[in-house]
mmCIF file of C-alpha atoms in Angstrom:
data_model
loop_
_atom_site.group_PDB
_atom_site.id
_atom_site.type_symbol
_atom_site.label_atom_id
_atom_site.label_comp_id
_atom_site.label_asym_id
_atom_site.label_seq_id
_atom_site.Cartn_x
_atom_site.Cartn_y
_atom_site.Cartn_z
ATOM 1 C CA MET A 1 31.086 -0.494 57.353
ATOM 2 C CA ASP A 2 34.482 0.730 56.107
ATOM 3 C CA ALA A 3 32.816 2.196 53.020
ATOM 4 C CA GLN A 4 30.180 3.902 55.154
ATOM 5 C CA ILE A 5 32.803 5.466 57.385
ATOM 6 C CA ARG A 6 34.778 6.637 54.357
ATOM 7 C CA ASP A 7 31.641 8.210 52.892
ATOM 8 C CA ILE A 8 30.874 10.035 56.142
ATOM 9 C CA VAL A 9 34.397 11.385 56.492
ATOM 10 C CA THR A 10 34.910 12.450 52.889
ATOM 11 C CA THR A 11 31.471 14.059 52.681
ATOM 12 C CA GLU A 12 32.332 16.297 55.642
ATOM 13 C CA LEU A 13 36.040 16.925 55.047
ATOM 14 C CA ALA A 14 36.267 17.419 51.294
ATOM 15 C CA PRO A 15 34.327 20.736 51.271
ATOM 16 C CA THR A 16 36.664 22.127 53.961
ATOM 17 C CA ALA A 17 39.866 21.446 52.002
ATOM 18 C CA THR A 18 39.215 22.416 48.399
ATOM 19 C CA ALA A 19 41.674 23.837 45.886
ATOM 20 C CA ALA A 20 40.495 27.291 46.938
ATOM 21 C CA ASP A 21 41.384 26.732 50.600
ATOM 22 C CA PRO A 22 44.853 27.457 52.004
ATOM 23 C CA GLY A 23 47.238 24.570 52.574
ATOM 24 C CA GLY A 24 45.836 21.125 53.151
ATOM 25 C CA LEU A 25 44.491 18.590 55.593
ATOM 26 C CA ALA A 26 45.534 15.168 56.860
ATOM 27 C CA ALA A 27 43.053 12.994 58.746
ATOM 28 C CA ALA A 28 43.255 9.586 60.371
ATOM 29 C CA VAL A 29 40.251 7.576 61.520
ATOM 30 C CA TYR A 30 40.586 4.584 63.831
ATOM 31 C CA ALA A 31 37.540 2.298 63.735
ATOM 32 C CA GLY A 32 37.007 -1.432 63.667
ATOM 33 C CA GLY A 33 40.601 -2.003 64.705
ATOM 34 C CA ARG A 34 42.042 -0.234 61.639
ATOM 35 C CA VAL A 35 43.401 3.212 60.795
ATOM 36 C CA THR A 36 42.302 4.865 57.541
ATOM 37 C CA PHE A 37 43.955 8.019 56.184
ATOM 38 C CA PHE A 38 42.465 10.929 54.241
ATOM 39 C CA ASN A 39 44.690 13.533 52.573
ATOM 40 C CA TYR A 40 43.804 16.828 50.914
ATOM 41 C CA GLY A 41 45.744 19.725 49.440
ATOM 42 C CA PHE A 42 49.334 20.816 49.823
ATOM 43 C CA ALA A 43 51.945 20.821 52.555
ATOM 44 C CA ASP A 44 53.540 23.667 50.604
ATOM 45 C CA ALA A 45 51.469 25.399 47.945
ATOM 46 C CA ALA A 46 54.469 27.058 46.265
ATOM 47 C CA SER A 47 56.215 23.750 45.539
ATOM 48 C CA LYS A 48 52.955 21.777 45.174
ATOM 49 C CA ARG A 49 54.194 19.274 47.759
ATOM 50 C CA PRO A 50 51.142 17.144 48.598
ATOM 51 C CA ILE A 51 49.863 16.195 52.025
ATOM 52 C CA THR A 52 50.494 12.543 52.952
ATOM 53 C CA PRO A 53 49.959 10.510 56.152
ATOM 54 C CA ASP A 54 53.632 11.180 56.964
ATOM 55 C CA THR A 55 53.543 14.958 56.549
ATOM 56 C CA LEU A 56 54.532 16.710 59.774
ATOM 57 C CA PHE A 57 52.249 19.359 61.292
ATOM 58 C CA ASN A 58 52.509 21.702 64.235
ATOM 59 C CA LEU A 59 50.263 20.198 66.956
ATOM 60 C CA ALA A 60 49.668 23.478 68.822
ATOM 61 C CA SER A 61 47.832 22.703 72.081
ATOM 62 C CA LEU A 62 47.524 18.979 71.385
ATOM 63 C CA ARG A 63 50.863 18.905 73.202
ATOM 64 C CA LYS A 64 48.888 19.273 76.433
ATOM 65 C CA VAL A 65 47.479 15.757 76.057
ATOM 66 C CA PHE A 66 51.005 14.330 76.232
ATOM 67 C CA GLU A 67 51.897 16.390 79.301
ATOM 68 C CA ALA A 68 48.658 15.285 80.955
ATOM 69 C CA THR A 69 49.644 11.683 80.233
ATOM 70 C CA LEU A 70 52.975 12.264 82.005
ATOM 71 C CA VAL A 71 51.087 13.505 85.063
ATOM 72 C CA ALA A 72 48.715 10.544 85.020
ATOM 73 C CA LEU A 73 51.590 8.103 84.604
ATOM 74 C CA GLY A 74 53.522 9.721 87.449
ATOM 75 C CA SER A 75 50.444 9.564 89.666
ATOM 76 C CA ALA A 76 49.817 5.896 88.845
ATOM 77 C CA ARG A 77 53.446 5.038 89.653
ATOM 78 C CA GLY A 78 53.433 6.957 92.934
ATOM 79 C CA GLU A 79 56.031 9.423 91.662
ATOM 80 C CA LEU A 80 53.839 12.454 92.286
ATOM 81 C CA ARG A 81 50.379 13.262 93.611
ATOM 82 C CA LEU A 82 47.669 15.314 91.964
ATOM 83 C CA ASP A 83 47.211 17.246 95.206
ATOM 84 C CA ASP A 84 50.904 18.127 95.462
ATOM 85 C CA PRO A 85 51.270 21.921 95.565
ATOM 86 C CA VAL A 86 53.465 23.250 92.786
ATOM 87 C CA GLY A 87 55.768 24.762 95.405
ATOM 88 C CA LYS A 88 56.793 21.260 96.470
ATOM 89 C CA TYR A 89 58.805 21.048 93.258
ATOM 90 C CA LEU A 90 59.385 24.747 92.595
ATOM 91 C CA PRO A 91 60.078 26.405 95.956
ATOM 92 C CA GLU A 92 60.770 29.654 94.135
ATOM 93 C CA LEU A 93 56.972 29.903 93.820
ATOM 94 C CA HIS A 94 56.014 31.609 97.065
ATOM 95 C CA GLY A 95 53.204 33.979 96.095
ATOM 96 C CA ASP A 96 50.033 33.837 98.174
ATOM 97 C CA TYR A 97 47.860 32.453 95.364
ATOM 98 C CA ILE A 98 50.259 30.310 93.362
ATOM 99 C CA SER A 99 51.503 28.527 96.488
ATOM 100 C CA ARG A 100 47.982 27.083 96.891
ATOM 101 C CA VAL A 101 47.750 25.678 93.334
ATOM 102 C CA SER A 102 48.187 21.915 92.858
ATOM 103 C CA ILE A 103 49.420 19.762 89.990
ATOM 104 C CA GLY A 104 45.907 18.361 89.535
ATOM 105 C CA GLU A 105 44.485 21.863 89.159
ATOM 106 C CA LEU A 106 47.058 22.782 86.527
ATOM 107 C CA VAL A 107 46.398 19.686 84.431
ATOM 108 C CA THR A 108 42.586 20.170 84.548
ATOM 109 C CA HIS A 109 42.601 23.941 83.930
ATOM 110 C CA THR A 110 41.013 24.541 87.342
ATOM 111 C CA SER A 111 43.899 26.490 88.886
ATOM 112 C CA GLY A 112 42.226 29.818 88.200
ATOM 113 C CA LEU A 113 45.388 31.186 86.577
ATOM 114 C CA LEU A 114 44.901 33.608 83.689
ATOM 115 C CA LEU A 115 48.089 35.417 82.743
ATOM 116 C CA PRO A 116 48.568 38.020 79.976
ATOM 117 C CA THR A 117 49.805 35.227 77.679
ATOM 118 C CA ASP A 118 46.425 33.490 77.983
ATOM 119 C CA HIS A 119 44.121 36.015 76.345
ATOM 120 C CA PRO A 120 43.884 39.010 74.010
ATOM 121 C CA PRO A 121 45.287 41.581 73.708
ATOM 122 C CA TRP A 122 48.269 39.312 73.134
ATOM 123 C CA PRO A 123 51.592 40.661 74.455
ATOM 124 C CA ASN A 124 54.274 41.742 72.012
ATOM 125 C CA GLU A 125 57.176 40.685 74.228
ATOM 126 C CA ARG A 126 58.499 37.264 75.226
ATOM 127 C CA PHE A 127 59.194 36.264 78.792
ATOM 128 C CA SER A 128 62.191 34.589 80.399
ATOM 129 C CA ARG A 129 61.808 31.856 82.997
ATOM 130 C CA ASP A 130 62.586 34.341 85.784
ATOM 131 C CA GLN A 131 59.993 36.774 84.468
ATOM 132 C CA PHE A 132 57.434 33.972 84.261
ATOM 133 C CA ILE A 133 58.078 32.933 87.873
ATOM 134 C CA ALA A 134 57.804 36.572 88.949
ATOM 135 C CA MET A 135 54.452 36.931 87.143
ATOM 136 C CA LEU A 136 53.151 33.831 88.909
ATOM 137 C CA ASN A 137 54.273 35.051 92.332
ATOM 138 C CA ALA A 138 52.694 38.461 91.778
ATOM 139 C CA TRP A 139 49.438 37.189 90.298
ATOM 140 C CA THR A 140 46.224 37.846 92.191
ATOM 141 C CA PRO A 141 42.846 36.497 91.095
ATOM 142 C CA PRO A 142 39.682 38.423 90.399
ATOM 143 C CA PRO A 143 36.968 38.144 93.058
ATOM 144 C CA GLY A 144 35.477 34.675 93.398
ATOM 145 C CA VAL A 145 38.358 32.778 91.764
ATOM 146 C CA ALA A 146 40.114 30.118 93.844
ATOM 147 C CA PRO A 147 42.151 27.000 93.086
ATOM 148 C CA GLY A 148 39.925 24.103 92.046
ATOM 149 C CA LYS A 149 36.692 26.123 91.990
ATOM 150 C CA GLN A 150 36.353 26.964 88.296
ATOM 151 C CA ARG A 151 37.556 25.931 84.864
ATOM 152 C CA ILE A 152 39.610 28.604 83.087
ATOM 153 C CA TYR A 153 41.660 27.418 80.109
ATOM 154 C CA SER A 154 45.249 28.463 80.754
ATOM 155 C CA HIS A 155 48.270 28.080 78.474
ATOM 156 C CA ALA A 156 50.413 29.511 81.260
ATOM 157 C CA GLY A 157 49.196 26.763 83.570
ATOM 158 C CA TYR A 158 50.665 24.152 81.248
ATOM 159 C CA VAL A 159 53.946 26.072 80.917
ATOM 160 C CA LEU A 160 54.120 25.891 84.702
ATOM 161 C CA LEU A 161 53.231 22.197 84.557
ATOM 162 C CA GLN A 162 56.211 21.708 82.224
ATOM 163 C CA LEU A 163 58.520 23.262 84.821
ATOM 164 C CA VAL A 164 57.067 21.085 87.581
ATOM 165 C CA LEU A 165 57.590 17.903 85.564
ATOM 166 C CA GLU A 166 61.103 18.879 84.557
ATOM 167 C CA ARG A 167 62.049 19.565 88.184
ATOM 168 C CA ARG A 168 60.424 16.366 89.467
ATOM 169 C CA TYR A 169 62.181 14.123 86.954
ATOM 170 C CA GLU A 170 65.321 16.232 86.388
ATOM 171 C CA MET A 171 64.846 15.877 82.651
ATOM 172 C CA PRO A 172 63.722 18.206 79.807
ATOM 173 C CA ILE A 173 60.058 17.906 78.885
ATOM 174 C CA GLY A 174 60.843 16.681 75.367
ATOM 175 C CA ALA A 175 62.965 13.830 76.703
ATOM 176 C CA LEU A 176 60.254 12.898 79.210
ATOM 177 C CA ILE A 177 57.610 12.670 76.506
ATOM 178 C CA GLU A 178 59.966 10.732 74.244
ATOM 179 C CA ARG A 179 60.990 8.152 76.853
ATOM 180 C CA ARG A 180 57.703 7.677 78.651
ATOM 181 C CA ILE A 181 55.155 7.928 75.825
ATOM 182 C CA LEU A 182 56.538 8.077 72.291
ATOM 183 C CA GLN A 183 59.072 5.249 72.519
ATOM 184 C CA PRO A 184 56.730 2.808 74.320
ATOM 185 C CA LEU A 185 54.041 3.453 71.695
ATOM 186 C CA GLY A 186 56.422 3.270 68.727
ATOM 187 C CA MET A 187 55.690 6.858 67.648
ATOM 188 C CA THR A 188 58.812 7.579 65.610
ATOM 189 C CA SER A 189 57.570 10.677 63.767
ATOM 190 C CA THR A 190 56.593 12.873 66.700
ATOM 191 C CA PHE A 191 59.070 15.520 67.832
ATOM 192 C CA MET A 192 59.439 18.342 70.334
ATOM 193 C CA PRO A 193 62.326 20.294 68.832
ATOM 194 C CA GLU A 194 64.091 23.279 70.248
ATOM 195 C CA ARG A 195 63.854 26.442 68.164
ATOM 196 C CA THR A 196 66.270 28.868 66.568
ATOM 197 C CA GLU A 197 66.333 32.612 67.217
ATOM 198 C CA ASP A 198 63.919 33.096 64.307
ATOM 199 C CA ASN A 199 61.493 30.569 65.897
ATOM 200 C CA ARG A 200 62.154 27.735 63.473
ATOM 201 C CA ALA A 201 62.206 24.169 64.748
ATOM 202 C CA VAL A 202 65.625 22.530 64.980
ATOM 203 C CA LEU A 203 65.130 19.333 62.992
ATOM 204 C CA ALA A 204 67.335 17.176 60.767
ATOM 205 C CA PRO A 205 67.084 18.157 57.073
ATOM 206 C CA ALA A 206 65.368 14.879 56.104
ATOM 207 C CA ILE A 207 62.715 15.494 58.750
ATOM 208 C CA MET A 208 62.316 19.182 57.929
ATOM 209 C CA GLN A 209 61.477 18.216 54.342
ATOM 210 C CA ARG A 210 58.302 16.597 55.678
ATOM 211 C CA VAL A 211 57.177 19.681 57.653
ATOM 212 C CA VAL A 212 54.346 21.844 56.335
ATOM 213 C CA GLN A 213 54.369 25.490 55.426
ATOM 214 C CA GLY A 214 51.799 27.202 57.615
ATOM 215 C CA TYR A 215 49.158 29.619 56.309
ATOM 216 C CA SER A 216 46.678 32.045 57.737
ATOM 217 C CA ASP A 217 43.005 31.304 57.199
ATOM 218 C CA GLN A 218 43.207 33.802 54.305
ATOM 219 C CA GLY A 219 46.089 31.938 52.638
ATOM 220 C CA THR A 220 49.035 34.121 53.629
ATOM 221 C CA PRO A 221 52.193 32.116 54.456
ATOM 222 C CA ILE A 222 53.150 32.630 58.110
ATOM 223 C CA GLY A 223 56.723 31.875 59.095
ATOM 224 C CA PRO A 224 58.958 29.246 57.483
ATOM 225 C CA PRO A 225 58.235 25.502 57.586
ATOM 226 C CA GLY A 226 58.781 24.406 61.168
ATOM 227 C CA ASN A 227 57.698 27.763 62.546
ATOM 228 C CA GLN A 228 57.078 27.722 66.297
ATOM 229 C CA GLU A 229 55.218 30.316 68.321
ATOM 230 C CA SER A 230 55.631 31.043 72.020
ATOM 231 C CA TYR A 231 55.492 33.926 74.448
ATOM 232 C CA TYR A 232 58.304 32.313 76.421
ATOM 233 C CA ASP A 233 61.975 32.246 75.517
ATOM 234 C CA PHE A 234 63.159 29.338 77.669
ATOM 235 C CA ALA A 235 63.751 25.754 76.592
ATOM 236 C CA GLY A 236 60.851 23.403 76.006
ATOM 237 C CA THR A 237 58.166 26.017 75.429
ATOM 238 C CA GLY A 238 57.688 25.464 71.700
ATOM 239 C CA GLN A 239 55.281 23.101 70.005
ATOM 240 C CA MET A 240 55.361 19.443 69.041
ATOM 241 C CA PHE A 241 55.251 18.192 65.458
ATOM 242 C CA SER A 242 53.671 14.939 64.327
ATOM 243 C CA SER A 243 51.974 13.156 61.460
ATOM 244 C CA ALA A 244 48.538 11.661 60.942
ATOM 245 C CA ARG A 245 50.184 8.234 60.879
ATOM 246 C CA ASP A 246 51.854 8.709 64.267
ATOM 247 C CA LEU A 247 48.737 10.185 65.850
ATOM 248 C CA GLY A 248 46.819 7.221 64.441
ATOM 249 C CA ILE A 249 49.067 5.085 66.652
ATOM 250 C CA PHE A 250 48.263 7.349 69.590
ATOM 251 C CA ILE A 251 44.492 7.207 69.225
ATOM 252 C CA ARG A 252 44.667 3.443 68.780
ATOM 253 C CA ALA A 253 46.504 3.257 72.110
ATOM 254 C CA CYS A 254 43.839 5.458 73.713
ATOM 255 C CA LEU A 255 40.994 3.362 72.332
ATOM 256 C CA ASP A 256 42.399 -0.165 72.212
ATOM 257 C CA GLY A 257 44.896 -0.207 75.044
ATOM 258 C CA ALA A 258 45.442 -3.955 75.012
ATOM 259 C CA VAL A 259 48.348 -3.338 72.641
ATOM 260 C CA ILE A 260 50.429 -1.313 75.126
ATOM 261 C CA ASP A 261 52.025 -1.411 78.568
ATOM 262 C CA PRO A 262 49.346 -1.705 81.298
ATOM 263 C CA GLU A 263 50.612 1.330 83.256
ATOM 264 C CA LEU A 264 50.580 3.521 80.169
ATOM 265 C CA ARG A 265 47.148 2.171 79.231
ATOM 266 C CA ALA A 266 45.838 3.110 82.682
ATOM 267 C CA ALA A 267 47.422 6.566 82.442
ATOM 268 C CA LEU A 268 45.811 7.281 79.072
ATOM 269 C CA ALA A 269 42.425 6.222 80.432
ATOM 270 C CA MET A 270 42.931 8.380 83.526
ATOM 271 C CA THR A 271 43.457 11.499 81.429
ATOM 272 C CA GLU A 272 40.057 11.015 79.768
ATOM 273 C CA ARG A 273 37.969 10.952 82.970
ATOM 274 C CA GLU A 274 35.953 14.042 83.746
ATOM 275 C CA SER A 275 37.116 15.823 86.882
ATOM 276 C CA PHE A 276 35.215 19.118 86.654
ATOM 277 C CA ARG A 277 31.771 19.770 85.181
ATOM 278 C CA ILE A 278 31.684 22.918 83.053
ATOM 279 C CA ASP A 279 28.021 22.774 82.051
ATOM 280 C CA GLU A 280 25.311 20.224 81.346
ATOM 281 C CA LYS A 281 27.067 18.956 78.202
ATOM 282 C CA ILE A 282 30.802 19.521 78.740
ATOM 283 C CA GLY A 283 33.183 18.364 81.448
ATOM 284 C CA GLN A 284 36.918 18.960 81.871
ATOM 285 C CA ALA A 285 39.306 16.030 82.132
ATOM 286 C CA MET A 286 43.128 16.110 82.158
ATOM 287 C CA ALA A 287 43.673 18.259 79.034
ATOM 288 C CA TRP A 288 40.715 16.580 77.284
ATOM 289 C CA GLU A 289 37.094 17.728 77.326
ATOM 290 C CA ASP A 290 34.270 15.218 77.769
ATOM 291 C CA VAL A 291 31.321 16.191 75.570
ATOM 292 C CA ARG A 292 27.890 14.633 76.004
ATOM 293 C CA LEU A 293 25.841 14.744 72.832
ATOM 294 C CA ASP A 294 22.662 12.851 71.987
ATOM 295 C CA GLY A 295 23.523 9.197 72.309
ATOM 296 C CA VAL A 296 27.314 9.574 72.352
ATOM 297 C CA THR A 297 30.063 10.865 74.650
ATOM 298 C CA ILE A 298 33.094 12.336 72.894
ATOM 299 C CA VAL A 299 36.483 12.937 74.493
ATOM 300 C CA ASP A 300 38.365 15.543 72.498
ATOM 301 C CA LYS A 301 41.035 18.208 72.337
ATOM 302 C CA PRO A 302 41.499 20.932 69.719
ATOM 303 C CA GLY A 303 44.592 23.015 69.183
ATOM 304 C CA GLY A 304 45.276 26.010 67.033
ATOM 305 C CA LEU A 305 47.663 28.784 66.080
ATOM 306 C CA ASN A 306 47.377 31.455 63.410
ATOM 307 C CA ASN A 307 49.010 29.029 60.944
ATOM 308 C CA ALA A 308 48.044 25.575 62.244
ATOM 309 C CA SER A 309 44.995 23.646 63.439
ATOM 310 C CA ALA A 310 44.829 20.242 65.100
ATOM 311 C CA TYR A 311 42.164 18.050 66.668
ATOM 312 C CA ILE A 312 41.798 14.621 68.260
ATOM 313 C CA GLY A 313 38.346 13.226 69.013
ATOM 314 C CA LEU A 314 37.671 9.877 70.687
ATOM 315 C CA VAL A 315 34.562 7.836 71.402
ATOM 316 C CA PRO A 316 36.044 5.425 73.957
ATOM 317 C CA ALA A 317 32.851 3.468 74.617
ATOM 318 C CA ARG A 318 32.735 2.395 70.961
ATOM 319 C CA ARG A 319 36.468 2.414 70.253
ATOM 320 C CA PHE A 320 36.759 4.823 67.379
ATOM 321 C CA GLY A 321 38.288 8.227 66.917
ATOM 322 C CA ILE A 322 39.649 10.809 64.508
ATOM 323 C CA VAL A 323 42.697 13.028 64.020
ATOM 324 C CA LEU A 324 42.582 16.242 61.978
ATOM 325 C CA LEU A 325 45.746 18.179 61.088
ATOM 326 C CA ALA A 326 45.649 21.317 58.950
ATOM 327 C CA ASN A 327 48.408 23.746 58.009
ATOM 328 C CA ARG A 328 46.187 26.777 58.266
ATOM 329 C CA GLY A 329 44.679 28.769 61.089
ATOM 330 C CA GLU A 330 40.987 28.576 61.989
ATOM 331 C CA TYR A 331 40.277 25.196 60.389
ATOM 332 C CA PRO A 332 36.646 24.277 61.334
ATOM 333 C CA HIS A 333 37.500 21.258 63.485
ATOM 334 C CA GLU A 334 34.052 21.396 65.126
ATOM 335 C CA ILE A 335 32.716 19.315 62.248
ATOM 336 C CA ALA A 336 34.431 16.312 63.819
ATOM 337 C CA ARG A 337 32.789 16.805 67.226
ATOM 338 C CA TYR A 338 29.307 17.640 66.004
ATOM 339 C CA ARG A 339 29.006 15.826 62.676
ATOM 340 C CA ILE A 340 31.610 13.162 61.867
ATOM 341 C CA LEU A 341 31.905 11.391 65.212
ATOM 342 C CA PRO A 342 28.132 11.323 65.915
ATOM 343 C CA ALA A 343 27.517 10.001 62.384
ATOM 344 C CA ILE A 344 30.062 7.187 62.833
ATOM 345 C CA ALA A 345 28.571 6.428 66.262
ATOM 346 C CA ARG A 346 25.264 5.649 64.594
ATOM 347 C CA LEU A 347 27.000 2.795 62.754
ATOM 348 C CA TYR A 348 28.057 1.172 66.026
ATOM 349 C CA PRO A 349 25.559 -0.214 68.539
ATOM 350 C CA PRO A 350 25.823 1.347 72.005
ATOM 351 C CA PRO A 351 27.691 -0.753 74.568
ATOM 352 C CA MET A 352 25.612 -3.205 76.576
ATOM 353 C CA PRO A 353 24.968 -2.110 80.174
ATOM 354 C CA ILE A 354 26.896 -3.987 82.847
ATOM 355 C CA ARG A 355 24.588 -6.043 85.047
#
């Protein structure tokens, strides 16, 4: 079966990461209790530095999965409640609408929030924490929008979730993720660095040497290695960086939780459960989407910037999954959801019904 899985993955991935394509691609597949790595192209085309399982990529919105796990873990431990209003932790939020939004609605994208930083035309300026709070207090929804009544993907909602978590635990978001998720799982190559004035990640030189150069989908270099992008200029609002090897550890924990702490195992499983139905095929969980295709349910999360693409897809019922990391914008990650994962699923018998 290992050879069959390798054939499926290489057949689909190789044409998307040829010598003519910008940058490169790192993939990790967890199946049958093992992680297999696939590497294509260059971390830096100018120096011909190749992609390896230890190359570090910008995770873009995959960061949200880790913040959702913090919420689930806090809920399981009785440290917070999903129905807590955000104002319980941030009393400076007193606007009519935002005061009715809960933690659970932020983490499932059902708050209704849609700020200027969430959609085109993208703003040219960056916002301070005070400006962000002011925007939230002043925000009014369009007709028909109410907390918990719709799914609207919101980056701003997760920036607010960061502030809630930091206030609840009196700790920066990076330290929370490190102590509560990365250290327990043994993920030693995943980082949430602060950034310099020119938006470069603050990382030790030995670590920075493993970071990719990012490219547009047309092959233009964008920013230096370690480039971070954010519309906010306060601490903790940049991106995470990780490797295919470290994310292989993460998907193994999601799929085969017997190897980790029971509370963290339960929290990871909690994040994957659908809480809001979007349409007949797709439901929203905590950061993840639950996708029902013919004969298989996929739990996944994409992320992307103009110089980075990332994807995690899981099939929990059959305990396999995939990570895709590319150092270019607009990588076609949909091939994992619609082609690779369904093809691998056909190699595994469906789980027996519980009687």
